[in-house]
Coordinates of N, CA and C and ligand atoms in Angstrom, one line a residue:
X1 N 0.8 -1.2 0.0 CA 0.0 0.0 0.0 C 0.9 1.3 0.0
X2 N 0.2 2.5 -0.6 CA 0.8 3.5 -0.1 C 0.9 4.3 1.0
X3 N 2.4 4.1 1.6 CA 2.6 4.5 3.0 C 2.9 6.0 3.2
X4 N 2.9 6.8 2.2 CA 3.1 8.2 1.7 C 4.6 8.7 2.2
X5 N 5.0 10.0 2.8 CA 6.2 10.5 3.1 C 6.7 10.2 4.0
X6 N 7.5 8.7 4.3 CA 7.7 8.0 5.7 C 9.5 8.5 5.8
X7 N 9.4 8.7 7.2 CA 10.4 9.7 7.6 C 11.5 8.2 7.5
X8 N 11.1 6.9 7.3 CA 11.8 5.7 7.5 C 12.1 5.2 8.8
X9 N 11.9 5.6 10.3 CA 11.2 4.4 11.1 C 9.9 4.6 11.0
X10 N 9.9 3.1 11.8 CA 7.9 2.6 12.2 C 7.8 3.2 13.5
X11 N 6.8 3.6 13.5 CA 6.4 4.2 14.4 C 5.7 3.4 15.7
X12 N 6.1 3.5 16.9 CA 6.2 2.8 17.8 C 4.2 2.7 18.0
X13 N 3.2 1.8 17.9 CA 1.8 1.7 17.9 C 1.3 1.3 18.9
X14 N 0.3 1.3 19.7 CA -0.5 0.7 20.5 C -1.9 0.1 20.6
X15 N -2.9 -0.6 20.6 CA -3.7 -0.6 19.9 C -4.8 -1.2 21.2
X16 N -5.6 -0.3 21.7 CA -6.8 -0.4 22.8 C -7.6 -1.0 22.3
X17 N -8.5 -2.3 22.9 CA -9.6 -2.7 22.7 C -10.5 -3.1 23.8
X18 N -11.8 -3.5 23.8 CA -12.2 -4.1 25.0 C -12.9 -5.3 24.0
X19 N -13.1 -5.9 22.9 CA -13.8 -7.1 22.7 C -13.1 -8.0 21.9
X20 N -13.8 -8.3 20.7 CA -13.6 -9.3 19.7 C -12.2 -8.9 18.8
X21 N -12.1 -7.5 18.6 CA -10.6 -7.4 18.3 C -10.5 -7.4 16.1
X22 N -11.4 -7.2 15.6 CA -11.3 -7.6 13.8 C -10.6 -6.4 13.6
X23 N -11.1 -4.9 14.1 CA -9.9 -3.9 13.5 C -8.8 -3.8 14.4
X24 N -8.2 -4.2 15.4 CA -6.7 -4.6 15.6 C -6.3 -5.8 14.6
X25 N -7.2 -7.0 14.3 CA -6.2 -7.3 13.5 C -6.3 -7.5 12.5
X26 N -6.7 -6.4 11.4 CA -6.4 -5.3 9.8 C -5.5 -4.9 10.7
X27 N -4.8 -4.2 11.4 CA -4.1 -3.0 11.6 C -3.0 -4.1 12.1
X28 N -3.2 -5.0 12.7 CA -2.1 -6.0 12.6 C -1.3 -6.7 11.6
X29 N -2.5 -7.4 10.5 CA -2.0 -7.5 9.2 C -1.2 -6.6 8.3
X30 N -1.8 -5.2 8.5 CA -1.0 -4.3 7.8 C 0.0 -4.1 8.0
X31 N 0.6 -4.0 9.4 CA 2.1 -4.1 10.1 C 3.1 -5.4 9.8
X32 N 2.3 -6.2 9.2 CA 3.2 -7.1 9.2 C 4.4 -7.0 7.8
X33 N 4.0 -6.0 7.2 CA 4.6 -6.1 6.0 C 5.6 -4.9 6.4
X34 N 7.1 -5.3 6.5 CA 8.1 -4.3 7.0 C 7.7 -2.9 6.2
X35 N 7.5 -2.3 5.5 CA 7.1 -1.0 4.8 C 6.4 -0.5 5.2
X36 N 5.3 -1.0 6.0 CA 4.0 -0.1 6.3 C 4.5 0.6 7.7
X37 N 4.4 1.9 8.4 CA 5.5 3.0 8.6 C 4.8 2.7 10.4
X38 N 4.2 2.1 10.7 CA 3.8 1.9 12.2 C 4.3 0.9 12.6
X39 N 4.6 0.5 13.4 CA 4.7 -1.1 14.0 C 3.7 -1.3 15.0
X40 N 3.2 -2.2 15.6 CA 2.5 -2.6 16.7 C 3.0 -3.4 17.6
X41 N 3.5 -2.3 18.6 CA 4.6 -2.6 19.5 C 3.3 -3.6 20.8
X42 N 2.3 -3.5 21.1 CA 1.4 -3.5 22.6 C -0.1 -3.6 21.9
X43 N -0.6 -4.6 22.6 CA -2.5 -4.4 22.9 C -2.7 -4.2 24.3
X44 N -3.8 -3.6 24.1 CA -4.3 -3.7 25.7 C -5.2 -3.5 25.7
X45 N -6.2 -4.1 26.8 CA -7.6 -4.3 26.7 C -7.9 -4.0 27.9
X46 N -9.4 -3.7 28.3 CA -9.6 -3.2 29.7 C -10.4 -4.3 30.6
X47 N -10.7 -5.0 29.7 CA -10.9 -6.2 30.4 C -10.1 -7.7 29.8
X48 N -10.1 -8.3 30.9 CA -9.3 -9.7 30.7 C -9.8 -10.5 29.8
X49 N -10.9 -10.5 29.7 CA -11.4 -11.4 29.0 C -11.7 -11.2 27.3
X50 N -11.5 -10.3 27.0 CA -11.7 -9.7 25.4 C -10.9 -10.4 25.1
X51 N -11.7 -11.8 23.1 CA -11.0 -12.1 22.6 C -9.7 -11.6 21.7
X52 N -9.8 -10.3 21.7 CA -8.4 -9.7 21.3 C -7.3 -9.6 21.4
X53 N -7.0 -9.9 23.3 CA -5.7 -10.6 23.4 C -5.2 -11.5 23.0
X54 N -5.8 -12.7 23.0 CA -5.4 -13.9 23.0 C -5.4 -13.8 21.2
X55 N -6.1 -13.1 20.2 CA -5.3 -13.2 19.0 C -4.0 -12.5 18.8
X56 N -4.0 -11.2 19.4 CA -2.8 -10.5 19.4 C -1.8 -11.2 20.2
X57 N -2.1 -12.0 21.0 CA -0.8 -12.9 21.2 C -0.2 -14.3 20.8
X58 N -1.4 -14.6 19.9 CA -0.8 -15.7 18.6 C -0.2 -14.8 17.8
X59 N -0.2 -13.5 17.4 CA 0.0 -12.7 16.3 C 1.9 -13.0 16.7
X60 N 1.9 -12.6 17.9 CA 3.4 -12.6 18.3 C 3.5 -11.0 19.1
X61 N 2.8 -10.5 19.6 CA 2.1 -9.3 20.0 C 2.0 -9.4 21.4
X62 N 2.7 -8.2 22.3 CA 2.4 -8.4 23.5 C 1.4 -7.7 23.9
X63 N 0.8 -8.6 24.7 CA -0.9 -8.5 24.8 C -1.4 -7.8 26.5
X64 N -1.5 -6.9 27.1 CA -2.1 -7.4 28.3 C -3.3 -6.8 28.9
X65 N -3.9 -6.9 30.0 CA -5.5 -6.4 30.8 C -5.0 -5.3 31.6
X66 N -5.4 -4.1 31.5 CA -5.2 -3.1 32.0 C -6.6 -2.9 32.7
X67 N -7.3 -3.5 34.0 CA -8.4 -3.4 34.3 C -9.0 -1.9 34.6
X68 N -10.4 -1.4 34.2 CA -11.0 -0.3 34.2 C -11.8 -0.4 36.0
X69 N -11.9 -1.9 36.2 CA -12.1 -2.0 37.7 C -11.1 -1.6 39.0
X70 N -9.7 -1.3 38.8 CA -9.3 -1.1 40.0 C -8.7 -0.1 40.7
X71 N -7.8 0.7 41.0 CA -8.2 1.5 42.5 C -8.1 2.3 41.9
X72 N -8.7 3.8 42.3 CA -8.5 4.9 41.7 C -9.4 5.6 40.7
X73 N -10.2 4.7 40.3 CA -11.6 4.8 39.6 C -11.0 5.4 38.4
X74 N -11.6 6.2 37.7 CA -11.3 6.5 36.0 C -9.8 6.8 35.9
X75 N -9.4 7.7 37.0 CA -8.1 8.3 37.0 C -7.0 7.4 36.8
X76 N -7.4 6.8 37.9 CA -6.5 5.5 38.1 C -6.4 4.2 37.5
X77 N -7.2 4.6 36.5 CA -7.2 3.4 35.2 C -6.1 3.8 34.1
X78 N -6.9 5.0 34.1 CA -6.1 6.1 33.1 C -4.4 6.1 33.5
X79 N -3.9 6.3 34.3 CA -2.8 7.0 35.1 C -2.5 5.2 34.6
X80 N -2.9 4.1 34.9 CA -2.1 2.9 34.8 C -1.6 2.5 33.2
X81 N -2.8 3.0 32.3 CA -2.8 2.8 31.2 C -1.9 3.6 30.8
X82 N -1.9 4.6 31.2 CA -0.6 5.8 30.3 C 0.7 5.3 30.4
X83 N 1.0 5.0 32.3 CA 2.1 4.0 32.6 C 2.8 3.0 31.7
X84 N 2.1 1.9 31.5 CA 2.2 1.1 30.6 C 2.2 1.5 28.9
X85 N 2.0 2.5 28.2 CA 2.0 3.6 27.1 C 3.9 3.6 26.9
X86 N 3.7 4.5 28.5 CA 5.0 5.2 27.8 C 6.3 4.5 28.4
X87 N 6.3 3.3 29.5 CA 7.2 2.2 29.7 C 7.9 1.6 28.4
X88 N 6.7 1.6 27.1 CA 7.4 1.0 26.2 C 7.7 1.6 24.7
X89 N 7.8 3.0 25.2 CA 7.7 4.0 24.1 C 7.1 4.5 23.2
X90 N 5.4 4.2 23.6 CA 5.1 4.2 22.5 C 4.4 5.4 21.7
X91 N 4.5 5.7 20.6 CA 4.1 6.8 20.2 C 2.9 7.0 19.5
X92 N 2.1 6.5 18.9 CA 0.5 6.3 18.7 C -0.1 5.2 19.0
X93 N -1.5 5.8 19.4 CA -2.5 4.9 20.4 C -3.6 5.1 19.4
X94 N -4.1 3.6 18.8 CA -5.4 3.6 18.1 C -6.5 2.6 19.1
X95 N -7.7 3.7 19.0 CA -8.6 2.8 19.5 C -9.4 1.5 18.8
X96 N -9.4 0.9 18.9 CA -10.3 -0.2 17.9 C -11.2 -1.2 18.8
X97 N -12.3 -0.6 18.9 CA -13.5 -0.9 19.6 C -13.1 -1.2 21.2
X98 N -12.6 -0.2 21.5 CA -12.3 0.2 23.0 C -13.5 1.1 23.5
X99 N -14.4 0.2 24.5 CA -15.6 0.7 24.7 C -15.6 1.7 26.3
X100 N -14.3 2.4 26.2 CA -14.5 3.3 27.7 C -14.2 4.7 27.2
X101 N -15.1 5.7 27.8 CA -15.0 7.0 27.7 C -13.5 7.6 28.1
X102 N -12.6 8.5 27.4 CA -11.5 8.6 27.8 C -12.0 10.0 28.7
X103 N -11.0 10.4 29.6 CA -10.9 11.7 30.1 C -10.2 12.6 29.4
X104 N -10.4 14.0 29.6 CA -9.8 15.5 29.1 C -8.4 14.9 29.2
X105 N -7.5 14.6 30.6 CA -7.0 14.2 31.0 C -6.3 13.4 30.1
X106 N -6.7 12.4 29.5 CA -6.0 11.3 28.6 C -5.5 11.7 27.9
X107 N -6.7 12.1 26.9 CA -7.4 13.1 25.1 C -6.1 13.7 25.3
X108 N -5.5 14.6 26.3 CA -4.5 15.8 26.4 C -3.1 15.1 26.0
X109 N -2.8 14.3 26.9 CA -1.4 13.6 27.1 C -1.2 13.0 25.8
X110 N -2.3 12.7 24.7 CA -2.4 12.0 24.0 C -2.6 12.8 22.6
X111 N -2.8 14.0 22.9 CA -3.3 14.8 21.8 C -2.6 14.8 20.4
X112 N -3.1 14.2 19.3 CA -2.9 14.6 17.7 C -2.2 13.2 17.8
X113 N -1.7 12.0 18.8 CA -1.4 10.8 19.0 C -2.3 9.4 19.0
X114 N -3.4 10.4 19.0 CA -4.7 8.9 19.8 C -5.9 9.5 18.2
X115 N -6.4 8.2 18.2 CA -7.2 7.5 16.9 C -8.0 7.0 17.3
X116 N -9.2 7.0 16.4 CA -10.2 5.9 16.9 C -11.0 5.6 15.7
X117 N -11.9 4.6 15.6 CA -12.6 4.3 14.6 C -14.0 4.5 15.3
X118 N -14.6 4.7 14.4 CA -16.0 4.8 14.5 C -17.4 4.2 13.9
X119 N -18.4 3.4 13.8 CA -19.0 2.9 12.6 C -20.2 3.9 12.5
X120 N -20.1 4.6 11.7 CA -20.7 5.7 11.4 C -20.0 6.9 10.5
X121 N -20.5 7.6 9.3 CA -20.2 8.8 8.8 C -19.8 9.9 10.1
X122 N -19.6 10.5 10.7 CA -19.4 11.2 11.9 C -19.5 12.8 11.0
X123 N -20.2 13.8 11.2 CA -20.9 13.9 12.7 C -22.0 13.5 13.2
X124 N -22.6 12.6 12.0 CA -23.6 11.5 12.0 C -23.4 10.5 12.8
X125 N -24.7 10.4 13.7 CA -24.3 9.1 15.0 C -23.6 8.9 15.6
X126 N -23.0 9.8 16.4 CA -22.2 9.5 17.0 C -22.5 8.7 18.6
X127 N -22.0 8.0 18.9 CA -22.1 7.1 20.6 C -22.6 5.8 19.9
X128 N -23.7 5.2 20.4 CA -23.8 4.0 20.3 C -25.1 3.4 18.7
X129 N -25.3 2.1 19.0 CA -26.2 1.2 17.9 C -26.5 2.5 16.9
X130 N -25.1 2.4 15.8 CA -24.8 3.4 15.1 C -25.7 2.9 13.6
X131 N -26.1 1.7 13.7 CA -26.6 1.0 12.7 C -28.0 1.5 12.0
X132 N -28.7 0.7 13.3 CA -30.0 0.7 13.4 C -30.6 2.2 13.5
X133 N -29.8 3.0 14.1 CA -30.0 4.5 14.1 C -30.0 5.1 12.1
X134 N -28.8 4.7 11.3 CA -28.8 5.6 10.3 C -30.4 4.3 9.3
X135 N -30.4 3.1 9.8 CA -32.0 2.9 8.9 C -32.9 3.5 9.4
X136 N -32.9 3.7 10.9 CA -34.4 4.7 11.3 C -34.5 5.7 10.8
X137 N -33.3 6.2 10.3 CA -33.1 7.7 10.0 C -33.6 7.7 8.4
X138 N -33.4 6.6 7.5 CA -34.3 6.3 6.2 C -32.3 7.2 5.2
X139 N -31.2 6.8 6.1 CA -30.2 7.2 5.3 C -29.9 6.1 4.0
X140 N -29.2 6.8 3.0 CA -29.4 5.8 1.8 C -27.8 5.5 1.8
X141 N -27.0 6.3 2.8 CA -25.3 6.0 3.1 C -25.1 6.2 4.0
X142 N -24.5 5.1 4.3 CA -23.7 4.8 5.9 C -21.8 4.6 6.1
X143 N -21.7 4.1 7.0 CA -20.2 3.9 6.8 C -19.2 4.3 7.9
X144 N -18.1 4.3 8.0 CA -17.1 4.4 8.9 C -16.1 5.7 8.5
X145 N -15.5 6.1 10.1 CA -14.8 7.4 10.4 C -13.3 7.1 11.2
X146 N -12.4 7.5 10.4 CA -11.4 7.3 11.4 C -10.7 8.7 11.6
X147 N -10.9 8.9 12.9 CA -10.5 10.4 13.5 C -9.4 10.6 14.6
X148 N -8.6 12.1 15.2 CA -8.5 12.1 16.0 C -9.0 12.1 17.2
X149 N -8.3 12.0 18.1 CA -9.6 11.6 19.6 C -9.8 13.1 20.4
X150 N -10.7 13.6 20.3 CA -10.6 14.9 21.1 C -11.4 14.4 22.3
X151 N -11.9 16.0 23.4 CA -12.0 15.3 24.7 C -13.9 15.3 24.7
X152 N -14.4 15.9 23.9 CA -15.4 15.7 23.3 C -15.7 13.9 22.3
X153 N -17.1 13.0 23.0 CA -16.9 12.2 22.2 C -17.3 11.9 20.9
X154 N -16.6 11.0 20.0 CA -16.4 10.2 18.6 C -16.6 12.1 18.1
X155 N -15.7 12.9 18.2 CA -15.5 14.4 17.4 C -13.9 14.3 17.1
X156 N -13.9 14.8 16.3 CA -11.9 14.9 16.1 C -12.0 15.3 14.9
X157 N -11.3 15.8 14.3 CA -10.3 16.0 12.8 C -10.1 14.0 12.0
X158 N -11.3 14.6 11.0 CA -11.6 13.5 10.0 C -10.1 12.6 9.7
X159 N -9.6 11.8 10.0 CA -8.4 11.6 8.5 C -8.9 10.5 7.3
X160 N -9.8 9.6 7.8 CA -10.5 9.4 6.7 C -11.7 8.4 7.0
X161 N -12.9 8.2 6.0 CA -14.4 7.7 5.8 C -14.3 7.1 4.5
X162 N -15.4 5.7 5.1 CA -15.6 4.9 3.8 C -16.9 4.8 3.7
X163 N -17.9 4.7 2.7 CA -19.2 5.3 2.6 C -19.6 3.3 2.1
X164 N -20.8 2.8 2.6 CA -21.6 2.0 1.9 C -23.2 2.4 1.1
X165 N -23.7 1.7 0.5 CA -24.9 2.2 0.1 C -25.8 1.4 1.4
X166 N -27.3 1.8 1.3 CA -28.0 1.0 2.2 C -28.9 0.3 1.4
X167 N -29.3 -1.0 1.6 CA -29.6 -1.8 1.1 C -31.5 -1.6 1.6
X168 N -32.5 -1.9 0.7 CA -33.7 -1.6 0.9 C -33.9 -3.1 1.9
X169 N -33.2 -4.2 2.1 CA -33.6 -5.4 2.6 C -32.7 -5.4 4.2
X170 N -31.7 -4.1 4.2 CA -30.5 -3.8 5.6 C -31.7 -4.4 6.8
X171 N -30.9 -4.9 7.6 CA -31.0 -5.2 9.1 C -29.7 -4.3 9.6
X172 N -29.7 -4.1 11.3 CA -28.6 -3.5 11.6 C -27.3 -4.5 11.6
X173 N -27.9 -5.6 11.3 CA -26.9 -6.9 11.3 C -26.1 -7.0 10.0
X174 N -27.1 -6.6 8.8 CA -26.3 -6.8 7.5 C -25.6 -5.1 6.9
X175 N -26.2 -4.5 7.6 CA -25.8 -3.3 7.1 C -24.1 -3.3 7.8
X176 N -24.2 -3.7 9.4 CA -23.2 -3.6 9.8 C -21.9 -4.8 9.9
X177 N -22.0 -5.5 8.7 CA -20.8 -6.3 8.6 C -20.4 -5.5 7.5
X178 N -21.4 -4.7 6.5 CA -21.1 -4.1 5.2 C -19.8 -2.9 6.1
X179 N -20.6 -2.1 7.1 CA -19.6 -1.2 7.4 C -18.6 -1.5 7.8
X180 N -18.6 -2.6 8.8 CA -17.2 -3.3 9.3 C -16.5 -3.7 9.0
X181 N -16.2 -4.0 7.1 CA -15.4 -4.5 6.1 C -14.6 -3.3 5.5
X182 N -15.5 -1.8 5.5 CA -15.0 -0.6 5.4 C -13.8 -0.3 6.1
X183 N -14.5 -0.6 7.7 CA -13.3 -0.3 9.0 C -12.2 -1.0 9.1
X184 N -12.0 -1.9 8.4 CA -11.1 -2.6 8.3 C -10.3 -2.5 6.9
X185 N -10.9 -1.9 5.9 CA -10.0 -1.0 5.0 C -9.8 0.5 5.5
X186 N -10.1 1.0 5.8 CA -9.8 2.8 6.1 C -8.8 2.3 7.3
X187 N -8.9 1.8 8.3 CA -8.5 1.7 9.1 C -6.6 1.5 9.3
X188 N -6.6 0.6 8.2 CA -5.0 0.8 8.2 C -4.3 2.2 7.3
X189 N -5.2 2.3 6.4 CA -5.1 3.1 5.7 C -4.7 4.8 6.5
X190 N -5.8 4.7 7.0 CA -5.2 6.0 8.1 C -4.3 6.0 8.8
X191 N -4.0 4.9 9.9 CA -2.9 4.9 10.1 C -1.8 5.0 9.6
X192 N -1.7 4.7 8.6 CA -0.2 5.0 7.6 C -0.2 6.3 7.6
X193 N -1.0 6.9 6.7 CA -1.4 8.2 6.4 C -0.6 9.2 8.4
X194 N -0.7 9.2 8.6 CA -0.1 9.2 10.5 C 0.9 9.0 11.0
X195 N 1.4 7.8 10.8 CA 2.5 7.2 10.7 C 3.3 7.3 10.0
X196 N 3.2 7.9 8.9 CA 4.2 8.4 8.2 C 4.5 9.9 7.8
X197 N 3.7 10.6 8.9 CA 3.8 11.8 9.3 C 3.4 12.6 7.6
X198 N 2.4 12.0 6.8 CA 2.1 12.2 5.4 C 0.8 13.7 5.7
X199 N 0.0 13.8 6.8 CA -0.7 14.6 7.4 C -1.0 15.6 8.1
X200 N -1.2 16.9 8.2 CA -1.3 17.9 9.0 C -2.9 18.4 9.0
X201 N -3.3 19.0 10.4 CA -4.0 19.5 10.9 C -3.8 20.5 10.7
X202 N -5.6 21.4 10.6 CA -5.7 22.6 10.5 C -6.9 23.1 11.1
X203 N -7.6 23.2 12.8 CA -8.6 23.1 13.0 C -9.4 21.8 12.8
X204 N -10.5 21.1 12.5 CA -11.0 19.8 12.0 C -11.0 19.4 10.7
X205 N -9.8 19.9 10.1 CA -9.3 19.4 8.8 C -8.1 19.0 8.7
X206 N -7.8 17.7 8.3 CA -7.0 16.8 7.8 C -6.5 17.2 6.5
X207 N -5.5 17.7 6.4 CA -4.8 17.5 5.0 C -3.4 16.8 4.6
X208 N -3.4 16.5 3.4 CA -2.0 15.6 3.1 C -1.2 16.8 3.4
X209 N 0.1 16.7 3.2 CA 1.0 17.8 3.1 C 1.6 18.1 1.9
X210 N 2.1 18.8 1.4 CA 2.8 18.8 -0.4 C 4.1 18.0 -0.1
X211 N 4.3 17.3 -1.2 CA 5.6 16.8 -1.2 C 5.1 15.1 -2.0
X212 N 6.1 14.2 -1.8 CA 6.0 13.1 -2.6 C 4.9 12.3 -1.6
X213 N 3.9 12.5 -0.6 CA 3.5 11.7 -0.5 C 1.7 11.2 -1.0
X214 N 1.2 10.5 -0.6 CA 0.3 9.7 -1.5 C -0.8 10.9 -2.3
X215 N -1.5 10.6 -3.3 CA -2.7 11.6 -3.7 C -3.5 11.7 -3.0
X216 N -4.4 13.3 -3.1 CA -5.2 13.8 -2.5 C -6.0 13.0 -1.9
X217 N -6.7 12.1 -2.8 CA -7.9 10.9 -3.1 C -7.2 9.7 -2.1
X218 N -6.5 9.8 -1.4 CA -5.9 9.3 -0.2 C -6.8 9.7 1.3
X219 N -7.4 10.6 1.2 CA -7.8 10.7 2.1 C -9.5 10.3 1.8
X220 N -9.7 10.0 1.3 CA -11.2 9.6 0.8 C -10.9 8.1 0.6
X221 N -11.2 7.1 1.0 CA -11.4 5.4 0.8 C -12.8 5.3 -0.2
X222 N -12.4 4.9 -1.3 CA -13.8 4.4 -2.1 C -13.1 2.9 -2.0
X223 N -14.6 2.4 -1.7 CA -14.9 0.6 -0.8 C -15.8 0.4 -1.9
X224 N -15.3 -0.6 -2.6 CA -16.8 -1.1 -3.8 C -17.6 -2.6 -3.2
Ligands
LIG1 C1 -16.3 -1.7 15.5 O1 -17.4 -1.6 14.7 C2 -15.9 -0.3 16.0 O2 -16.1 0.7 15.0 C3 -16.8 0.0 17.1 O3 -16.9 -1.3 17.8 C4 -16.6 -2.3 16.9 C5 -15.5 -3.1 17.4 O4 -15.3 -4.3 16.6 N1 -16.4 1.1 17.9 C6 -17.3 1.8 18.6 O5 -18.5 1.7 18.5 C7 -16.6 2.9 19.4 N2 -17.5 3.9 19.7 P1 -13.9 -5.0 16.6 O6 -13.5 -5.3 18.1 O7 -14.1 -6.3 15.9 O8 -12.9 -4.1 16.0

């Protein structure tokens, strides 16, 4: 793929989940290939039990439970989690279906560093059953958002969206494997775009930068 203007190291990754784990591993697969400008140094999940570890540690991935249960309440989840962040140097944190509200606090230490995916167009639906919301809504396009993480939630600076059509027969079931095959292409995709420091901010715009890296139409994912 194209990795755009990579400064030539990978960039040290981290990759938050709390469940089943399908967009850590696209963003896993994508790392595997020495070129692609991230590496995925760490997973971590907030509960022990999310099947995500246990693939990220067949992957060859060190995997561990950073519980959201113990002392210290939000703070002190947070404060453990950052611990563990920067013990192993790591320099970007993508969320991928990490279901806990971060604090101002985090969003901060983490700022223009931390990513997240979303299943939804955004600023459309944002929070939860993102599905079943855009058929109630009688939307004819749906789809996925991969942003920065600000302290406001699923809001940030776009870096990129993949659009499906809606099917007149959609359940939130079938609409939402359609999106979740998007998130799983945009999703590494942006992170390169990131990782390869190919991007700048401007307010809630995303732009490539001038120079040799990838075309415009890089920041737009067409999913057929
Ligand atoms: C994905 O659809 C992701 O976009 C969503 O949770 C799912 C996780 O699936 N995230 C959110 O809703 C965050 N607000 P996965 O564990 O298979 O990647």
């Amino acid at each position: 793929m194209t990795s755009g203007a990579n400064t030539g190291r990978r960039k040290r990754t981290a990759i938050l989940v709390s469940g089943r784990g399908s967009n850590m591993t696209a963003l896993l697969d994508a790392a595997v290939d020495p070129a692609y400008p991230a590496e995925i140094a760490l997973v971590v999940a907030n509960v022990a039990e999310a099947p995500a570890l246990e693939k990220a540690r067949a992957a060859g991935i060190e995997a561990l439970a950073v519980s959201h249960r113990g002392q210290g309440g939000r703070q002190g989840f947070e404060e453990r989690l950052d611990a563990e962040l920067r013990a192993r140097d790591i320099e970007l944190v993508c969320l991928a279906g990490f279901m806990r509200i971060l604090t101002p606090w985090f969003v901060e230490r983490w700022h223009d560093r931390l990513l997240n995916i979303h299943p939804a167009l955004l600023p459309a639906f944002k929070g939860l059953d993102t599905h079943a919301r855009a058929l109630a809504e009688g939307c004819r396009l749906h789809g996925a958002t991969v942003h920065y993480v600000r302290a406001e939630m699923d809001a940030g600076p776009i870096i990129a969206q993949g659009a499906v059509a809606v099917m007149d027969g959609d359940t939130p079931q079938t609409l939402g494997a359609r999106v979740l095959a998007v998130e799983h292409a945009i999703y590494p995709k942006a992170l390169a775009l990131v990782a390869s420091d190919a991007v700048e901010i401007e307010g809630m715009r995303v732009r490539l930068k001038t120079g040799d890296g990838p075309a415009p139409a890089a920041l737009i994912v067409p999913v057929t």
